[in-house]
Amino acid sequence: MTSTRGEFSSRFGFIMAASGSAVGLGNIWGFPTQAAGNGGAAFLVVYLVLAFTLAYPALMAELIIGRHAHSNPVRALRTISPNPLLARLGAASGIAGLGIASLILSFYAIVAGWMIAFCLASLMDLFGAAELSAWLTSFGVVRNLLFTYLFIGLTAFIITGGVRGGIERWSARLMPVLILTLLILIAYVLTLEGATEGLKIYLLPDFSRSLSPDLILRALGAAFFSLSLGVGTMLVYGSYLSDEENLPLLGGVVTLVDIIIAVIAGFLILPAMYVALHSGVHIFNADGTLISEDTLIFTVLPELFATMRLAGVIVSITFFFLMSIAALTSSISMLEVSVAYATESRGVKRGRAALVIGCAVAAASTLIIFDFSNLFGLVITLTTRYGQPLLGFVFCLYAGWVWHRDGVLQELLKNNPEAEHGLFWRIWPWYVKFVCPVIILAIFAQAALG
Ligand code: PHE
């Protein structure tokens, strides 16, 4: 079985793929705008604490289970325990993961489609095709459908190429471009007037906003979303890792890359907002709060770019290109969860699986587009604020309680004979057993009560 499975060709390939999955719209759009609206550096602190204390251990749970089973989430969770009931519950959790990953993809593809449309619109501006550009940037069913399908098509195309020829190859190409583009944009925006004001908001904490239960729940959802947890993505990527690799180390690198890029993206988005304010663009609501997250990127930034004339067109193309790449390296990991299951457990050919599941996701996106005001926010809240942390909780239970401690240790010993005496083994097993589940539940309980 394992011989016909894909495997990442190198450590670098895995890091690019897994951090490509982690770094996405959540980092460059979600994190900075949430930080902007929720106490700046205070949100940053809560987020960092949650990312290291909860998200990293949960990521490790997925990577270890995946690498051990060298299999898709459904089979991996089913085979952890010989107990039939636990096996069945494990398989059901795996299936729930596939469902949530696909639902996430269904709204993610809509937003990613906008990114491509906005990028093309700026290109059209460059060529003087103003009408086409206006159509590309206005909210319409046809535009939304077209670009969502285009994005899902691109995702399915890459997945058809397999682990090395698709996921690894494209992530290794796109991630360096992403990082470079991000840095160039930051360097440019920081030279503009008003940028330092945004920096201040970002770096000076306002703790009165950050400690409410609802905010902590949001930060938890944001951290799980950002690290692609609770849907089996990291479990699948872990399953394509060779037994020679050091898992705690690789997981640590991926967590760091993810967090650093989210934090760096804040140095782009917040200063850009205040540059916009400086150029006369409205960024506050009547009640003094920041305008909402979606409005920010699709209205504030284009208005800002417009005030910058030709430079603005180029910055705009670059910015939306960056967002499209970030989205693509994430969306492939969402689709791969179900495709891995379909190919391994159902015997479907990879290309066909990508096509059929891609069409199913496109159908879900179509429903959301037709009833946008009701469904879009609902699907996001259900999948990211509840689905991901709760399934992450289940994965921690499987790694901490269901799986025999010895089995976990054997997995870690595979590449590191000293693992038993290392810091990771001293802390992580009880941590994932007690601390992670308790904190996740406590955050939920508090949010429900308060
Ligand atoms: N981590 C991705 C982001 O930050 C989103 C994602 C969620 C990817 C779940 C895969 C699975 O945008």
Tab-separated table of N, CA and C and ligand atoms in Angstrom, residues 18-28 100-101 104 108 222-234 258 326-327 329-331 333-334 337 384 388, ligand 1:
chain	number	residue	atom	x	y	z
A	18	ALA	N	3.679	22.345	3.367
A	18	ALA	CA	2.904	22.520	4.594
A	18	ALA	C	2.798	23.997	4.962
A	19	SER	N	3.885	24.756	4.758
A	19	SER	CA	3.725	26.175	5.081
A	19	SER	C	2.921	26.856	3.984
A	20	GLY	N	2.953	26.308	2.770
A	20	GLY	CA	2.073	26.839	1.724
A	20	GLY	C	0.610	26.643	2.092
A	21	SER	N	0.315	25.495	2.697
A	21	SER	CA	-1.050	25.259	3.149
A	21	SER	C	-1.414	26.220	4.267
A	22	ALA	N	-0.484	26.380	5.201
A	22	ALA	CA	-0.773	27.222	6.366
A	22	ALA	C	-0.883	28.695	5.978
A	23	VAL	N	0.059	29.159	5.177
A	23	VAL	CA	0.047	30.573	4.804
A	23	VAL	C	-0.981	30.787	3.702
A	24	GLY	N	-2.002	31.544	4.021
A	24	GLY	CA	-3.041	31.764	3.017
A	24	GLY	C	-3.769	33.052	3.307
A	25	LEU	N	-5.026	33.093	2.856
A	25	LEU	CA	-5.804	34.307	3.094
A	25	LEU	C	-5.923	34.574	4.583
A	26	GLY	N	-5.905	33.507	5.373
A	26	GLY	CA	-5.984	33.657	6.825
A	26	GLY	C	-4.853	34.517	7.363
A	27	ASN	N	-3.666	34.359	6.821
A	27	ASN	CA	-2.531	35.134	7.326
A	27	ASN	C	-2.528	36.558	6.803
A	28	ILE	N	-2.726	36.675	5.475
A	28	ILE	CA	-2.455	37.974	4.869
A	28	ILE	C	-3.679	38.870	4.937
A	100	ILE	N	-15.569	19.187	6.253
A	100	ILE	CA	-15.256	20.571	6.642
A	100	ILE	C	-14.222	21.165	5.691
A	101	ALA	N	-13.222	20.368	5.322
A	101	ALA	CA	-12.208	20.873	4.385
A	101	ALA	C	-12.876	21.301	3.074
A	104	ILE	N	-14.842	24.489	3.589
A	104	ILE	CA	-13.933	25.639	3.674
A	104	ILE	C	-13.513	26.034	2.265
A	108	TYR	N	-13.712	29.619	0.414
A	108	TYR	CA	-12.362	30.127	0.160
A	108	TYR	C	-12.182	30.419	-1.336
A	222	ALA	N	-8.889	31.588	14.621
A	222	ALA	CA	-7.922	32.152	13.666
A	222	ALA	C	-6.635	31.338	13.654
A	223	ALA	N	-6.180	30.931	14.840
A	223	ALA	CA	-4.933	30.156	14.906
A	223	ALA	C	-5.112	28.780	14.258
A	224	PHE	N	-6.256	28.136	14.506
A	224	PHE	CA	-6.496	26.819	13.899
A	224	PHE	C	-6.666	26.941	12.387
A	225	PHE	N	-7.360	27.997	11.974
A	225	PHE	CA	-7.549	28.199	10.544
A	225	PHE	C	-6.196	28.442	9.887
A	226	SER	N	-5.421	29.295	10.527
A	226	SER	CA	-4.156	29.679	9.927
A	226	SER	C	-3.201	28.493	9.787
A	227	LEU	N	-3.215	27.601	10.769
A	227	LEU	CA	-2.303	26.455	10.648
A	227	LEU	C	-2.969	25.263	9.932
A	228	SER	N	-4.117	25.497	9.337
A	228	SER	CA	-4.836	24.453	8.579
A	228	SER	C	-5.147	23.234	9.441
A	229	LEU	N	-5.573	23.459	10.706
A	229	LEU	CA	-5.785	22.316	11.598
A	229	LEU	C	-7.241	21.883	11.625
A	230	GLY	N	-7.441	20.692	12.162
A	230	GLY	CA	-8.789	20.236	12.435
A	230	GLY	C	-9.579	19.805	11.211
A	231	VAL	N	-8.937	19.625	10.083
A	231	VAL	CA	-9.666	19.106	8.925
A	231	VAL	C	-8.911	17.949	8.268
A	232	GLY	N	-7.766	17.603	8.828
A	232	GLY	CA	-7.022	16.474	8.278
A	232	GLY	C	-5.957	16.869	7.264
A	233	THR	N	-5.873	18.162	6.956
A	233	THR	CA	-4.877	18.602	5.979
A	233	THR	C	-3.461	18.251	6.413
A	234	MET	N	-3.128	18.618	7.639
A	234	MET	CA	-1.769	18.388	8.099
A	234	MET	C	-1.529	16.898	8.327
A	258	ASP	N	4.441	30.110	9.510
A	258	ASP	CA	3.053	30.581	9.462
A	258	ASP	C	2.879	31.835	10.311
A	326	ALA	N	-1.184	32.941	-2.454
A	326	ALA	CA	-1.341	32.466	-1.080
A	326	ALA	C	-2.558	31.552	-0.993
A	327	ALA	N	-3.631	31.942	-1.681
A	327	ALA	CA	-4.863	31.149	-1.636
A	327	ALA	C	-4.667	29.789	-2.312
A	329	THR	N	-1.906	27.887	-2.797
A	329	THR	CA	-1.118	26.876	-2.088
A	329	THR	C	-1.882	26.333	-0.878
A	330	SER	N	-2.905	27.075	-0.423
A	330	SER	CA	-3.744	26.560	0.664
A	330	SER	C	-4.871	25.684	0.124
A	331	SER	N	-5.484	26.138	-0.957
A	331	SER	CA	-6.661	25.406	-1.437
A	331	SER	C	-6.280	23.996	-1.903
A	333	SER	N	-4.270	22.057	-0.539
A	333	SER	CA	-4.221	21.165	0.623
A	333	SER	C	-5.628	20.805	1.102
A	334	MET	N	-6.578	21.699	0.878
A	334	MET	CA	-7.966	21.375	1.278
A	334	MET	C	-8.520	20.273	0.384
A	337	VAL	N	-7.212	16.499	0.920
A	337	VAL	CA	-7.754	15.657	1.994
A	337	VAL	C	-8.755	14.651	1.413
A	384	THR	N	-15.013	27.378	10.533
A	384	THR	CA	-13.745	27.816	11.117
A	384	THR	C	-13.828	28.094	12.613
A	388	GLN	N	-13.374	23.510	13.044
A	388	GLN	CA	-11.934	23.239	13.136
A	388	GLN	C	-11.441	23.026	14.568
B	1	PHE	N1	-4.368	27.950	6.533
B	1	PHE	C1	-5.107	28.509	5.444
B	1	PHE	C2	-5.063	30.034	5.540
B	1	PHE	O1	-4.527	30.588	6.447
B	1	PHE	C3	-6.522	28.025	5.389
B	1	PHE	C4	-6.727	26.553	5.495
B	1	PHE	C5	-7.654	26.053	6.378
B	1	PHE	C6	-6.033	25.666	4.669
B	1	PHE	C7	-7.875	24.690	6.493
B	1	PHE	C8	-6.263	24.288	4.753
B	1	PHE	C9	-7.175	23.813	5.662
B	1	PHE	O2	-5.581	30.699	4.700
